[in-house]
């Protein structure tokens, strides 16, 4: 429990340094007796230019938290601010427009549209928002991710690791304020996982991106700067640059 | 296994709705047709027996001498004899002319008199007539009115003494006594009611068929019934086409549903369900759907027949009691069940190929399926080539029956070939069409997504498109065929029936000078021209109205009225020529007529096109009539004007009764109406197939939306707004509908061309023409329907929030 206390007492820089913030965030599915309280009053600040991992066991609410932070789902109560914008008052269309301007996504599977080529998948968010493509940035991202020779292929013709790298490229090309990655290595072998995570970390280091990754793998979390541990819909710990031991301790603390 | 079966039926009910609807519509169509045909048979045969009710025998003879002998025998021996006779003519009532009048007979003998009166009494002697109540209303007649019947030989004046109840399939507009109707030799005798002995009748007639009255009535009813049966069979053909389209829709539904349930099936196989059990289970599922849909179809069809029947019965006397023949109803249900089961057969076969391992593999999302195997392409190419060869052979073949058979076989073969090639052809066309509508920017992205979605599953899309193509191809072929026929007919009528309407005065007083201008201002009159001429005795004892040919721009087309002759005369004038004159006329076409300064030899052509008037070269007119004066009006009607209204308006304008009418406008509008009714009926009937196809498009889109839930959520996460998502589906529906329609129109035009060459080119001089406006309507309707078909699926897709969608498997 000590680690959790430490994080709460650590003074956090306010506004410019914060990419996303949740205040008293609650999310309830259903009504009455069958109501499920997925999130119960989450307070959280995700710092800009850092790689944050959200960890927790199955059913802890980590995916729901990500959906709420990313504007994919409405909240029951509390407020969510992303890139300085309060998301709570936005309707579906405003949320959608906000997402395509400011947020990038990498999912576990079904990341790419099967009928579009890798290249078409990468530029799709830009096309949808009608923004013009920064050719230089596109070439650089594609080059760094090592998929330059795969752009003309359909997703079905790519390996799992290649598909995830295409998804990362798509997230980076639009230059979003924050990238959310939901179990990005869940379907990959260890070698491909290491590659994908390495790319995510590099995008934080070299492009000053903000990445939030939901994962339940310790190995994946080890790539992150900050680790938020969620349990039963609440923040159990918020660790800054934890060591492997601190992380394991935080994850085990409930069991103890 | 039963638990699984029932659970999956319950679970997937909503997804089967569209397939069920397709079968229901097809089955209901056949059942309703049968019910309405029953009503028509009932209505049309109900009154047929009436005229024969009081007779023992019916002697079928047309020989007037025999008929007269029979009538006299009856009068002599004192038993009832009554000829049933008919004639066709017009009526004149207080100067008005009522056209299309059938004359019938009414008996003096109460036993053989069958008309039921609603007013007045039956005739008691010559000169008295009974009028049918509908005719009385049409001609504004009542008991006590005087009517003039212009028989071919002489006019007869009659008094209306009674109004009779309307009948269907028997009877006439005006009933005369036999002695009155027989005064004209053109009378047509259907038969003679005979209450004497068989042998007596046999003796008086030589070789005439003598029926008992009951036999005769049964025979008449059979003839009518057969006529109705032919019509209803033709209508059923459209029901069959609709069910054919339903097969495509159902096959697609099952293929899509089973694809979506692959994991379920694999899981079942994992827990020990055998291939056979699985196959049985899904086939029973199809069977249940088939039975339910066919049953509902029968009920809907019966309901529709009752509803339509009662509405129609209020307007048409020929509609009787709606009734169903068990054979047809059972047949329709069986066909509906067969169609469903057959349509589900192929997809159910695929189900059993699912390996248990599929359940364990991670779901790779919606894959892209292969378009078409080499065998399919080869087969399709062969069929198209064979079909086209047969079509070419059909056009070259002079023997009508062989040519038609070749044409039908070639058409079917090549069309099936195109359908087989669909998985290759349709996506290629969709990609092309997609490229046309793809621009830069968000709208372009939506268009590209829609195009990509539409071609990702070539077989599915091809089947969907094929279902619409069937209806569009047939509609196009019929529309084009009728259009070309109508163009040919109308061109022919322009030359042979070029004068719309002509009215000449036969009295002494000429027409006012300004009458043409006033007539031209009437509603429905395009132009009018005054014709000068005069009354003149061309041949001794025959006074005719002579008209100098006016400005022929009043005619349709460019008919040369005189065609080298000096005079154009009615046939009746030729008939009164003496033997020598007639021989000369036949030899060189000349006739000697009385001129102002003595006899004149003129070249003559005879036709009844100018209603008893003589039309001649104005130069010749001066030699025959000393002082020409305005004697007639020639008119050209505006397109679409009602012939009857036009005549009434002119009658009012002229305000006199010494008129002779002629012209072919009524004929022309009648032919036009026939063509329009035929076009409307065929297009309306094919509409059923098109409606089913559109349900199919909506169905495919709807099922695809379920399938693409995860993908749509991804798109939404990446910034596709709800309206954009809806638009993506609308564009997909539009693309598929448009491509299917354009392809259908193209093939339909080809078929129409072949059809015209084979069927009508011999009879009418035609040149191929595309009914651009009608086909544009087809295209627009298909496009709008494609978009409408996407409404429900797209609403459903947009309802799912991205977070919900991402959680979908």
Tab-separated table of N, CA and C in Angstrom, chain B residues 4 44 68 80 91 146 291-292 309 336 373 396 418 528 543 563 570 629 704 729 735 763 769 775 780:
chain	number	residue	atom	x	y	z
B	4	UNK	N	-30.667	-27.466	-29.374
B	4	UNK	CA	-29.865	-26.545	-30.173
B	4	UNK	C	-30.711	-25.973	-31.299
B	44	UNK	N	-67.958	-13.954	-64.558
B	44	UNK	CA	-68.187	-13.960	-65.993
B	44	UNK	C	-69.099	-15.086	-66.439
B	68	UNK	N	-85.200	-18.618	-90.019
B	68	UNK	CA	-86.560	-18.207	-90.327
B	68	UNK	C	-87.500	-19.414	-90.367
B	80	UNK	N	-92.464	-22.502	-78.319
B	80	UNK	CA	-91.551	-21.359	-78.271
B	80	UNK	C	-90.301	-21.554	-79.119
B	91	UNK	N	-76.104	4.406	-81.917
B	91	UNK	CA	-77.461	4.905	-81.679
B	91	UNK	C	-77.472	6.401	-81.920
B	146	UNK	N	-87.205	8.144	-77.723
B	146	UNK	CA	-87.087	7.635	-79.087
B	146	UNK	C	-85.610	7.485	-79.435
B	291	UNK	N	-41.932	-23.861	-44.074
B	291	UNK	CA	-43.340	-24.168	-43.791
B	291	UNK	C	-44.049	-22.934	-43.238
B	292	UNK	N	-43.386	-22.247	-42.325
B	292	UNK	CA	-44.009	-21.054	-41.738
B	292	UNK	C	-44.248	-19.998	-42.831
B	309	UNK	N	-60.612	-8.418	-54.251
B	309	UNK	CA	-61.849	-8.893	-54.874
B	309	UNK	C	-63.025	-8.008	-54.520
B	336	UNK	N	-43.566	-22.884	-52.579
B	336	UNK	CA	-42.895	-22.004	-51.620
B	336	UNK	C	-41.939	-22.780	-50.727
B	373	UNK	N	-14.225	-19.707	-59.204
B	373	UNK	CA	-13.277	-20.729	-59.622
B	373	UNK	C	-13.168	-20.764	-61.136
B	396	UNK	N	-32.122	-15.558	-87.299
B	396	UNK	CA	-31.959	-15.992	-88.686
B	396	UNK	C	-33.077	-16.947	-89.103
B	418	UNK	N	-24.453	-15.133	-67.446
B	418	UNK	CA	-24.066	-13.849	-66.858
B	418	UNK	C	-24.154	-13.922	-65.332
B	528	UNK	N	-57.152	23.067	-86.425
B	528	UNK	CA	-58.354	22.768	-87.195
B	528	UNK	C	-58.294	23.545	-88.504
B	543	UNK	N	-76.700	11.698	-103.686
B	543	UNK	CA	-76.131	12.994	-103.342
B	543	UNK	C	-74.991	12.800	-102.355
B	563	UNK	N	-53.356	10.349	-103.812
B	563	UNK	CA	-52.481	9.319	-104.393
B	563	UNK	C	-52.711	9.182	-105.899
B	570	UNK	N	-66.250	7.060	-101.024
B	570	UNK	CA	-66.561	5.918	-100.152
B	570	UNK	C	-66.938	4.694	-100.994
B	629	UNK	N	-68.501	26.121	-100.775
B	629	UNK	CA	-68.751	26.833	-99.514
B	629	UNK	C	-68.171	26.006	-98.372
B	704	UNK	N	-24.855	-7.976	-43.204
B	704	UNK	CA	-23.447	-7.577	-43.249
B	704	UNK	C	-23.122	-6.618	-42.118
B	729	UNK	N	-23.187	3.035	-45.806
B	729	UNK	CA	-24.125	1.959	-46.149
B	729	UNK	C	-25.055	2.371	-47.277
B	735	UNK	N	-24.728	1.689	-54.854
B	735	UNK	CA	-23.800	1.115	-55.828
B	735	UNK	C	-24.322	-0.224	-56.337
B	763	UNK	N	-44.205	-8.467	-88.761
B	763	UNK	CA	-45.559	-7.912	-88.832
B	763	UNK	C	-45.566	-6.398	-89.003
B	769	UNK	N	-35.548	1.433	-80.935
B	769	UNK	CA	-35.436	2.699	-80.219
B	769	UNK	C	-35.417	2.396	-78.726
B	775	UNK	N	-36.674	4.103	-69.019
B	775	UNK	CA	-35.527	3.441	-68.418
B	775	UNK	C	-34.866	4.339	-67.373
B	780	UNK	N	-33.736	5.475	-61.678
B	780	UNK	CA	-33.932	6.320	-60.500
B	780	UNK	C	-34.629	5.528	-59.396
